PDB file of C-alpha atoms in Angstrom:
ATOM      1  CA  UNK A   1     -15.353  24.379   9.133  1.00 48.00           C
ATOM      2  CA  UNK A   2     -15.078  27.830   8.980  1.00 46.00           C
ATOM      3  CA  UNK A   3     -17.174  30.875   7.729  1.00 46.00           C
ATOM      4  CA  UNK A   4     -14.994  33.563   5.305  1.00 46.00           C
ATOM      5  CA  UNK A   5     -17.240  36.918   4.761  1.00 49.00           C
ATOM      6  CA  UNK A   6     -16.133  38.864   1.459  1.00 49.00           C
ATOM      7  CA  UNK A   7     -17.770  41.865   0.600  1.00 58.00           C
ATOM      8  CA  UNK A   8     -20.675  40.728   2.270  1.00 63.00           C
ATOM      9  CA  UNK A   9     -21.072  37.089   1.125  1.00 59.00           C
ATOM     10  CA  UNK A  10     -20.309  34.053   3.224  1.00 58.00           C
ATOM     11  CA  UNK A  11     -17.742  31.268   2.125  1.00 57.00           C
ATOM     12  CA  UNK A  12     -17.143  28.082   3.724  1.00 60.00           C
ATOM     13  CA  UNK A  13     -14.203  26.319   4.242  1.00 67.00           C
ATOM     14  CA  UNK A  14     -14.513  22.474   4.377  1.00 77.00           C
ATOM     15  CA  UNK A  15     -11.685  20.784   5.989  1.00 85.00           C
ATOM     16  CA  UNK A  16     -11.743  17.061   5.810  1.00 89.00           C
ATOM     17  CA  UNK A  17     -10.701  13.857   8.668  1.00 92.00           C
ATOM     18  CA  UNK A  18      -8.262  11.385   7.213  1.00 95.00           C
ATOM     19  CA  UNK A  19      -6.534   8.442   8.200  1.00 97.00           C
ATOM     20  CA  UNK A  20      -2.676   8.745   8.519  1.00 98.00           C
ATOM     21  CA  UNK A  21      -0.844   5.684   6.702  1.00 98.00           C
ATOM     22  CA  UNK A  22       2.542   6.765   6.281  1.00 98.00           C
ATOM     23  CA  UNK A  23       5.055   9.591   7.172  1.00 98.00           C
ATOM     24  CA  UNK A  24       7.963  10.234   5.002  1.00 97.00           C
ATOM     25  CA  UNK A  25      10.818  13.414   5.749  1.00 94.00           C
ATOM     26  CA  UNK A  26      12.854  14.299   8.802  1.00 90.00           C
ATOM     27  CA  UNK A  27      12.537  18.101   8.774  1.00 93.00           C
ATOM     28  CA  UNK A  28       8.982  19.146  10.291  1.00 89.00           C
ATOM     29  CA  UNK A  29       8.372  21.948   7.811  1.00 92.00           C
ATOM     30  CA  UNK A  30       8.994  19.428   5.077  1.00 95.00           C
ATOM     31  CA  UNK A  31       7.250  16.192   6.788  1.00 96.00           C
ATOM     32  CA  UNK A  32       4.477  14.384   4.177  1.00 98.00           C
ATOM     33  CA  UNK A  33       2.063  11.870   4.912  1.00 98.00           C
ATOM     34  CA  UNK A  34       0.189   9.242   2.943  1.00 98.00           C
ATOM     35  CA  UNK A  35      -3.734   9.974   3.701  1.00 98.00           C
ATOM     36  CA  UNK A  36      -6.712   7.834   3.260  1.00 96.00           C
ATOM     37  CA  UNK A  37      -9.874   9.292   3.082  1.00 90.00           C
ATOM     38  CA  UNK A  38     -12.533   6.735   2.659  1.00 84.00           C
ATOM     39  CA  UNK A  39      -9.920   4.897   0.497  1.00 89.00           C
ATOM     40  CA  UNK A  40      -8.373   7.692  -1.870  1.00 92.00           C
ATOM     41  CA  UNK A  41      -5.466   8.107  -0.579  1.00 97.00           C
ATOM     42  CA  UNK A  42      -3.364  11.910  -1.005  1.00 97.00           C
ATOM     43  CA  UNK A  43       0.039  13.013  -0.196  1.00 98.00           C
ATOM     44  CA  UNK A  44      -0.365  15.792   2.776  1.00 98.00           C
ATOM     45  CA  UNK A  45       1.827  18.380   4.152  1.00 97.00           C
ATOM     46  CA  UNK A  46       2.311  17.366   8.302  1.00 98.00           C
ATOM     47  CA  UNK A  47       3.942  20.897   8.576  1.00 96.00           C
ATOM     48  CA  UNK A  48       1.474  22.112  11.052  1.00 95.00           C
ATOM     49  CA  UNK A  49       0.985  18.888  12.790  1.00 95.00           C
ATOM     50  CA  UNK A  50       4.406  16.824  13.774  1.00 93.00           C
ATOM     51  CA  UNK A  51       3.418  15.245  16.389  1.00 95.00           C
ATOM     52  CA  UNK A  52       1.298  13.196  14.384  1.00 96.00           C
ATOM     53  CA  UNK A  53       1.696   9.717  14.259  1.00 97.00           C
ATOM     54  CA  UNK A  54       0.927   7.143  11.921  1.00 98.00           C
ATOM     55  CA  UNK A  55      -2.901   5.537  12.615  1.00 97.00           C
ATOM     56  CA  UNK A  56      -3.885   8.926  13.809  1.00 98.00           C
ATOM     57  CA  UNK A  57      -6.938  10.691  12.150  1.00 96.00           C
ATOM     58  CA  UNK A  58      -5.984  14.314  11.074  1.00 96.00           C
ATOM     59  CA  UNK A  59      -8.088  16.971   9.144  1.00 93.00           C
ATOM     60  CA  UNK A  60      -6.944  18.038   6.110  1.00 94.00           C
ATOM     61  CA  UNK A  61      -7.530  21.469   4.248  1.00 91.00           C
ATOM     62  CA  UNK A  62      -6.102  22.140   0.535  1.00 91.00           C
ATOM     63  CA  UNK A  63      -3.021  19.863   1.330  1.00 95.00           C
ATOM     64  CA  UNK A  64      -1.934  20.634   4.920  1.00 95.00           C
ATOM     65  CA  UNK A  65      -3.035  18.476   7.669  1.00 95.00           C
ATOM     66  CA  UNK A  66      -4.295  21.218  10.517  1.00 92.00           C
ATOM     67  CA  UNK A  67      -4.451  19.048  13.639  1.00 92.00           C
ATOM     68  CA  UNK A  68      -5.298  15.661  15.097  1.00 95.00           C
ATOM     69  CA  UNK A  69      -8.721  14.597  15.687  1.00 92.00           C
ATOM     70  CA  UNK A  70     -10.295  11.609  17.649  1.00 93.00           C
ATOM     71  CA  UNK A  71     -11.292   8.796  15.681  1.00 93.00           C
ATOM     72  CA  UNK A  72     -14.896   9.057  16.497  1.00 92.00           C
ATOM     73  CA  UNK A  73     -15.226  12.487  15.125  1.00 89.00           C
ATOM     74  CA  UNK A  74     -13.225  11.279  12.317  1.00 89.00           C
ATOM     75  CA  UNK A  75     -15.467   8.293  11.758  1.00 88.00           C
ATOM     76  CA  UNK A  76     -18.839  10.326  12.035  1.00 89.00           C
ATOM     77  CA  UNK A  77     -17.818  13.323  10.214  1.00 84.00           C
ATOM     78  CA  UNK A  78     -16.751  11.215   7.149  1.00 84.00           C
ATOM     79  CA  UNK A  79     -20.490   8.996   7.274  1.00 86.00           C
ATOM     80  CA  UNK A  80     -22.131  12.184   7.646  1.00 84.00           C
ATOM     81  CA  UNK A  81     -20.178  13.626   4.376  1.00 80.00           C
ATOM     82  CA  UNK A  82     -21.055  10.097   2.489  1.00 82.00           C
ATOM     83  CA  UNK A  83     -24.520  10.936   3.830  1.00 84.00           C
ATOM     84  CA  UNK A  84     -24.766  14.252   2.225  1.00 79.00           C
ATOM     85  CA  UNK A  85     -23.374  12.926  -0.993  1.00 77.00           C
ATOM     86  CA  UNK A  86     -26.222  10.584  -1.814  1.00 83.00           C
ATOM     87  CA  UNK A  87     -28.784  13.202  -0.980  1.00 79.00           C
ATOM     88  CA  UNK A  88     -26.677  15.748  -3.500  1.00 64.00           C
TER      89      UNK A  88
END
């Protein structure tokens, strides 16, 4: 997560843990993955991640996967987000 200040008022940036089921391109700057999270699955940019491998957990922001992430923190973070949903 991360905190954007603009002309004095916070933002937040919510960056999301999904589960890597496919990879599909050979050039790294063009390299997309198939990514479940929760069970909708979205097409993701691996630009900034190529070493990632399919079964890894990666966290996602507006379309790019950022970096790799154990699956524990994976795991929690996403029943913490289901969590906050039914109190919403």
């Amino acid at each position: 997560m991360r905190i954007i200040i603009i002309q004095g008022m916070k933002y937040m940036c919510l960056a999301v843990p999904g589960k890597l089921l496919s990879i599909s391109g050979d050039d790294p700057l063009l390299k997309k993955g198939r990514v479940s999270f929760g069970g909708v699955i979205k097409e993701v940019s691996l630009a900034y991640v190529p070493e990632a491998q399919v079964g890894d957990y990666v966290l996602v922001h507006v379309g790019f996967a950022l970096s790799r992430v154990e699956p524990e923190d994976a795991l929690q973070t996403l029943a913490d987000l289901q969590q906050m949903m039914k109190l919403g």
